CSV table of C-alpha atoms in Angstrom, one decimal:
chain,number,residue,atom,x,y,z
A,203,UNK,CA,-57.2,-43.5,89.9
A,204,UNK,CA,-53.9,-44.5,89.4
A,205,UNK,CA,-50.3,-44.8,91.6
A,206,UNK,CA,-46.9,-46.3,90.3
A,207,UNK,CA,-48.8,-48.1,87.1
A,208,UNK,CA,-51.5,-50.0,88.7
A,209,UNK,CA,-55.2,-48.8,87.8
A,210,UNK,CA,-57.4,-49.0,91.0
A,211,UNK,CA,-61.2,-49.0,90.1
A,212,UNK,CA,-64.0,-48.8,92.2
A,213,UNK,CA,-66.9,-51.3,91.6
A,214,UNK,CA,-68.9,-53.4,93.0
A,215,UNK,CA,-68.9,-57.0,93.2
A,216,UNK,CA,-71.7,-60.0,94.9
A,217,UNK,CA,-73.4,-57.2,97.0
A,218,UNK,CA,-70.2,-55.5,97.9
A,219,UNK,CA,-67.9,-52.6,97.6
A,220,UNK,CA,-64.6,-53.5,96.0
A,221,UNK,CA,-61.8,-51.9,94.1
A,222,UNK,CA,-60.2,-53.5,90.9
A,223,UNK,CA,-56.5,-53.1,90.3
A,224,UNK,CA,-55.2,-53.5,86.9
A,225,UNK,CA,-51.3,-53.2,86.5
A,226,UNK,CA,-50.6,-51.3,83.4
A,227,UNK,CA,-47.3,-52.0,82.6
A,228,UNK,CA,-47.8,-56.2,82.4
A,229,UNK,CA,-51.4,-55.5,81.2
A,230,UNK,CA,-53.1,-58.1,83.7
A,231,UNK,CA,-55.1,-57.7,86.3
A,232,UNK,CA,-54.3,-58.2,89.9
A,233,UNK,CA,-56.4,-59.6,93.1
A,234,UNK,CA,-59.0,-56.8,94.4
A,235,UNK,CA,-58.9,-55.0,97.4
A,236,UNK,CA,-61.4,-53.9,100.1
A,237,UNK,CA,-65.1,-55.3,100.7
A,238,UNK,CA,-67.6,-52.9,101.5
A,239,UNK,CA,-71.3,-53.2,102.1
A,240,UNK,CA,-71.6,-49.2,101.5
A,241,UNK,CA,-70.9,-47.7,98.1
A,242,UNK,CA,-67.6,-46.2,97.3
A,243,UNK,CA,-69.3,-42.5,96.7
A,244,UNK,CA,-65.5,-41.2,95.5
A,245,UNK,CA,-61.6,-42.1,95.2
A,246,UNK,CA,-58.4,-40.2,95.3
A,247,UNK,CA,-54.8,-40.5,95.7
A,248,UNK,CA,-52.4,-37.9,96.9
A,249,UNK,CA,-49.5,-40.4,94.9
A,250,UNK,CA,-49.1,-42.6,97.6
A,251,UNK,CA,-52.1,-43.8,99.3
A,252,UNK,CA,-56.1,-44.4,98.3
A,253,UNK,CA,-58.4,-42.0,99.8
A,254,UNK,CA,-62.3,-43.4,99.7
A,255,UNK,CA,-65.7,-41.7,100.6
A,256,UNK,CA,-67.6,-44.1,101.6
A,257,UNK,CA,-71.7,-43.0,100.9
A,258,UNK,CA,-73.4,-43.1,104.6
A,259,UNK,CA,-70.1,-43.6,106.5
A,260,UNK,CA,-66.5,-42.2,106.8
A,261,UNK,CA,-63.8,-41.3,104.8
A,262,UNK,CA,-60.9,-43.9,104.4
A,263,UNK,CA,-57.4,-43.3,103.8
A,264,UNK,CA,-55.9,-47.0,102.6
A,265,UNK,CA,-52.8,-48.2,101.5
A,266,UNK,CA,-52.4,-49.6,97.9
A,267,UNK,CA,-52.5,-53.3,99.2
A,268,UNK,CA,-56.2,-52.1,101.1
A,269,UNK,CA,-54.7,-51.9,104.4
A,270,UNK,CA,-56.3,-48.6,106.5
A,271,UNK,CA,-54.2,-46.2,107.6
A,272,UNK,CA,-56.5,-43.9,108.8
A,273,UNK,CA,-60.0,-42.5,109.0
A,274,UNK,CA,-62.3,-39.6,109.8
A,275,UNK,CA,-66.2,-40.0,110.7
A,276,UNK,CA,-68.6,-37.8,109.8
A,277,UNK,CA,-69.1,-36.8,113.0
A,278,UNK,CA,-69.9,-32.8,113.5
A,279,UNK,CA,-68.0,-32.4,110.0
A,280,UNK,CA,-71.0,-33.3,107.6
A,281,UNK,CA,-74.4,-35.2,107.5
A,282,UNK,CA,-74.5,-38.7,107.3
A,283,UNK,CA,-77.6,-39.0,105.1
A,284,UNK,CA,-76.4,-36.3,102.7
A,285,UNK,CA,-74.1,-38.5,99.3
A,286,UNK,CA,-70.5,-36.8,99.2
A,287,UNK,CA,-70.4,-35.6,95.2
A,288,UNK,CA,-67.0,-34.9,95.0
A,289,UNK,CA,-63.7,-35.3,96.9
A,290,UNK,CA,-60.2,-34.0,96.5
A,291,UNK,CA,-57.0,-34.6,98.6
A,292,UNK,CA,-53.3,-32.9,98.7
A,293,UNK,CA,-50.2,-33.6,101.3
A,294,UNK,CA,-52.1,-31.6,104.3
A,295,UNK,CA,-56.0,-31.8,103.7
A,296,UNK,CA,-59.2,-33.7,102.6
A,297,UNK,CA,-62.1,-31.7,100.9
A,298,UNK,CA,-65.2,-33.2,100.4
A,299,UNK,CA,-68.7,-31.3,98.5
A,300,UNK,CA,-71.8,-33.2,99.3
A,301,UNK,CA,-75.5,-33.7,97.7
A,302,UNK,CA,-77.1,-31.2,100.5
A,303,UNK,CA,-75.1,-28.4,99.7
A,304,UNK,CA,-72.5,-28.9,102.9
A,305,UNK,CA,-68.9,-28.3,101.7
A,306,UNK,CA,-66.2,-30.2,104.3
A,307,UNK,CA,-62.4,-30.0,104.7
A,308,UNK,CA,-60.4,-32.2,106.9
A,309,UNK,CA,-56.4,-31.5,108.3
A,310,UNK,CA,-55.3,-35.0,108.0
A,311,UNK,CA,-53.0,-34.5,110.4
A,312,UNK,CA,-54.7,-33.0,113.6
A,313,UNK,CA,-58.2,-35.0,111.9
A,314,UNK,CA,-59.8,-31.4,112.6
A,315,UNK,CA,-62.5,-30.8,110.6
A,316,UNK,CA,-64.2,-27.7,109.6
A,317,UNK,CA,-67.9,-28.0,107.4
A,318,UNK,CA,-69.5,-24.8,105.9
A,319,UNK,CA,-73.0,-24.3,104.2
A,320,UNK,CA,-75.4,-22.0,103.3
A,321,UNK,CA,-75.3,-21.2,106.8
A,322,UNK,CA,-72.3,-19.9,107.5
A,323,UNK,CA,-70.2,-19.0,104.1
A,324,UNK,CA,-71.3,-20.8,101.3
A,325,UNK,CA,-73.7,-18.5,99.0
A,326,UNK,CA,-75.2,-21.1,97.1
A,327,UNK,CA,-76.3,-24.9,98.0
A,328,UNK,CA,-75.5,-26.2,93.9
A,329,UNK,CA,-72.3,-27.5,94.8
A,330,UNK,CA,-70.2,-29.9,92.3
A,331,UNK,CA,-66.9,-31.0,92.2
A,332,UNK,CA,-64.4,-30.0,94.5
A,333,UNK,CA,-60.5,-29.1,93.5
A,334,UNK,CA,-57.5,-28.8,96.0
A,335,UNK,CA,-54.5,-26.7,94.4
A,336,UNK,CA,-52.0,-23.9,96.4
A,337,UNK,CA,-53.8,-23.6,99.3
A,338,UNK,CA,-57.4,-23.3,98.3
A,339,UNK,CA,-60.1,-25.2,97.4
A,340,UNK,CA,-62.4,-24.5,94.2
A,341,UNK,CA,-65.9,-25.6,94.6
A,342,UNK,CA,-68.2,-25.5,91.4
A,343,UNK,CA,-71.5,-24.4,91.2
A,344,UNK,CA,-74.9,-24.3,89.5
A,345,UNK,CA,-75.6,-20.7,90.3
A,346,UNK,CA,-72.5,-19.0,91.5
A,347,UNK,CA,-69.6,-20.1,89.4
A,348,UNK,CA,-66.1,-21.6,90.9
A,349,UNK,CA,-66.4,-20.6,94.6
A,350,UNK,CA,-63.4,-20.2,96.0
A,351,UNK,CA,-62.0,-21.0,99.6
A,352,UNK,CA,-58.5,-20.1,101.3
A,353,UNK,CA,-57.1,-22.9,103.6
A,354,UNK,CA,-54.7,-20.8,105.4
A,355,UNK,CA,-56.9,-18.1,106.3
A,356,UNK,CA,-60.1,-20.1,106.7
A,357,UNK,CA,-61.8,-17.4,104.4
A,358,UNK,CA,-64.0,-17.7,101.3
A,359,UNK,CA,-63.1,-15.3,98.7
A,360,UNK,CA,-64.6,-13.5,95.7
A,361,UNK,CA,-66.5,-16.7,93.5
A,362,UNK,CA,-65.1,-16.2,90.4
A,363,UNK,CA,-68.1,-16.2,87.9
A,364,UNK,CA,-69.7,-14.4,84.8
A,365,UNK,CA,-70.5,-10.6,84.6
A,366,UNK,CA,-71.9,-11.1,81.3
A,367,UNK,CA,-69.5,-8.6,79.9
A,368,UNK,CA,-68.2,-10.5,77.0
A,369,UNK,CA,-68.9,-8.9,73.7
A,370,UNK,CA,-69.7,-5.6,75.5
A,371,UNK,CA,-70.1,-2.7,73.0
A,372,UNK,CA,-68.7,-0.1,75.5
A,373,UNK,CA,-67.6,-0.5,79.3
A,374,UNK,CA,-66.8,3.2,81.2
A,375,UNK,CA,-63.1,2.4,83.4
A,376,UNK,CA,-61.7,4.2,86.0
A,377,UNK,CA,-58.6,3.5,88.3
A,378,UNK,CA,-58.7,3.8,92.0
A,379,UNK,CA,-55.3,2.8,93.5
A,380,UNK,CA,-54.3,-0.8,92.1
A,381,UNK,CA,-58.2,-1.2,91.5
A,382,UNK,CA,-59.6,-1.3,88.2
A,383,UNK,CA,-63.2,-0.7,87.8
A,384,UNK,CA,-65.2,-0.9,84.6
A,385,UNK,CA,-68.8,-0.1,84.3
A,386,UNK,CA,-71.7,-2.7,82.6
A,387,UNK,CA,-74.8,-1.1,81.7
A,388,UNK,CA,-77.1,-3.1,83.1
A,389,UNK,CA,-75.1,-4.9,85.3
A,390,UNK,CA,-72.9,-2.6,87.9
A,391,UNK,CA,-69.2,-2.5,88.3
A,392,UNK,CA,-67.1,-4.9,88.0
A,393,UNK,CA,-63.8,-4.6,90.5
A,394,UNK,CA,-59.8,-6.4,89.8
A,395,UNK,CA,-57.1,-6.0,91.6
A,396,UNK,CA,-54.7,-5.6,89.1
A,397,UNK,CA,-51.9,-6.1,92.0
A,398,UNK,CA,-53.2,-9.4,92.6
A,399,UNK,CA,-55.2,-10.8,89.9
A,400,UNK,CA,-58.0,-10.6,92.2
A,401,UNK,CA,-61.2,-10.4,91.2
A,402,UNK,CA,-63.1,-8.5,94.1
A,403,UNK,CA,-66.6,-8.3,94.7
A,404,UNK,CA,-68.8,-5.9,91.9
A,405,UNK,CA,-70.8,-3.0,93.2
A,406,UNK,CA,-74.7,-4.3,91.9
A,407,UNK,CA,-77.9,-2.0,92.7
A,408,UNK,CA,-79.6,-4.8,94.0
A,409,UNK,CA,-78.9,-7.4,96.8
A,410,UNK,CA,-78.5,-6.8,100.6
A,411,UNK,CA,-76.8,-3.3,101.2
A,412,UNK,CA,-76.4,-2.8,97.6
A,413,UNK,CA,-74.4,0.7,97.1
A,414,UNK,CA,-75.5,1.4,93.7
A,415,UNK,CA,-78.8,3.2,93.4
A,416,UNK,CA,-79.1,2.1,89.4
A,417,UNK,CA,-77.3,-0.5,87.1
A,418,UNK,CA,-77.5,2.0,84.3
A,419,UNK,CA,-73.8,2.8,84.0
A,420,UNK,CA,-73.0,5.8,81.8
A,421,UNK,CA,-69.5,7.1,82.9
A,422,UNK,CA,-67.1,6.1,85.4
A,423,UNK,CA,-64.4,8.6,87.0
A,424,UNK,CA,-61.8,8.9,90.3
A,425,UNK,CA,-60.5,11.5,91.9
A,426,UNK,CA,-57.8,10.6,94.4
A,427,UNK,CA,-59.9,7.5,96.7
A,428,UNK,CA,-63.4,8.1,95.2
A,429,UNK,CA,-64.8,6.7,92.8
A,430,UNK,CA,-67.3,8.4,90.8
């Protein structure tokens, strides 16, 4: 990562954990910081401070010279045994993904932290890299596409991920209020908001409750609320 032109690169160094730093602007580099017997799993900045994952431990928040400013254990936020993959940070939060499928955020400044899995609101355990941007975090996955969490409302949306209707020869649509619907043979319906940009949740024949009785879509009409 970078901050104010110095280049801070996580390594390791006689046994230990250590971060290079490399000023860009007079092109030498400068003394290294931090000596860890654990392996720096990720680094971040939020433009003013390092942020470290360290694998089997806690993560750090250090100041460009290496001095810690603060922490937050693992403690009932994520297993210790499972590798974080991926870690993002903005002014207000901390979000980590990790190698068992746990997905963890952190309030840096009331250190609450809040972990979700397969358990309780994640649909998938293929996580990936993590994202913080406006107020929600974007999780990729293997199976599910980008999911999708809302900080403020401590809510997972709609994972945003392929119907398979590119190319598609013919798609039936239909309006129901600010809801566009458009029919994939073989597939279901696919559902946007077109208020919001949102892309809500398809109707499928198949899957838990599913309302469709057949993915063979034909047609697709409204009348008023209903959808036909």
């Amino acid at each position: 990562v970078e901050v104010n032109g110095i280049l801070y690169i996580a390594g390791e160094s006689e046994g230990l954990s250590t971060i290079s730093r490399y000023d860009t602007g007079n092109s030498e580099w400068l003394s290294p910081i931090g000596n860890s017997p654990s392996e720096i799993s990720a680094m971040e900045t939020d433009g003013a401070d390092l942020f470290l994952a360290i694998s089997g431990a806690s993560v750090y928040r250090l100041a460009t010279n290496g001095t810690e400013l603060a922490s937050w254990p693992p403690t009932n936020c994520w297993d210790i045994g499972s590798d974080i993959l991926s870690m993002d940070v903005d002014g207000s939060h901390v979000t980590i993904s990790l190698e068992d499928g746990g997905f963890s955020i952190i309030n840096r400044s009331s250190g609450v932290c809040i972990q979700y899995d397969t358990t309780n609101g994640i649909p998938t355990s293929l996580l990936g890299d993590v994202v913080l941007n406006g107020g929600k975090a974007y999780v990729a996955s293997e199976d599910k596409g980008v999911l999708r969490y809302d900080i403020a409302n401590d809510s997972w949306l709609t994972p945003w991920g392929s119907t398979g209707g590119n190319g598609v020869d013919y798609a039936g649509g239909a309006m129901v209020g600010n809801i566009l619907h458009l029919g994939l043979q073989g597939y279901g319906v696919v559902r946007k908001d077109i208020s919001t940009g949102e892309i809500l949740t398809p109707f499928l024949a198949s899957g838990r409750n599913a309302p469709l009785p057949s993915s063979q879509i034909y047609a697709l009409a409204s009348a008023g609320a209903n959808l036909y």
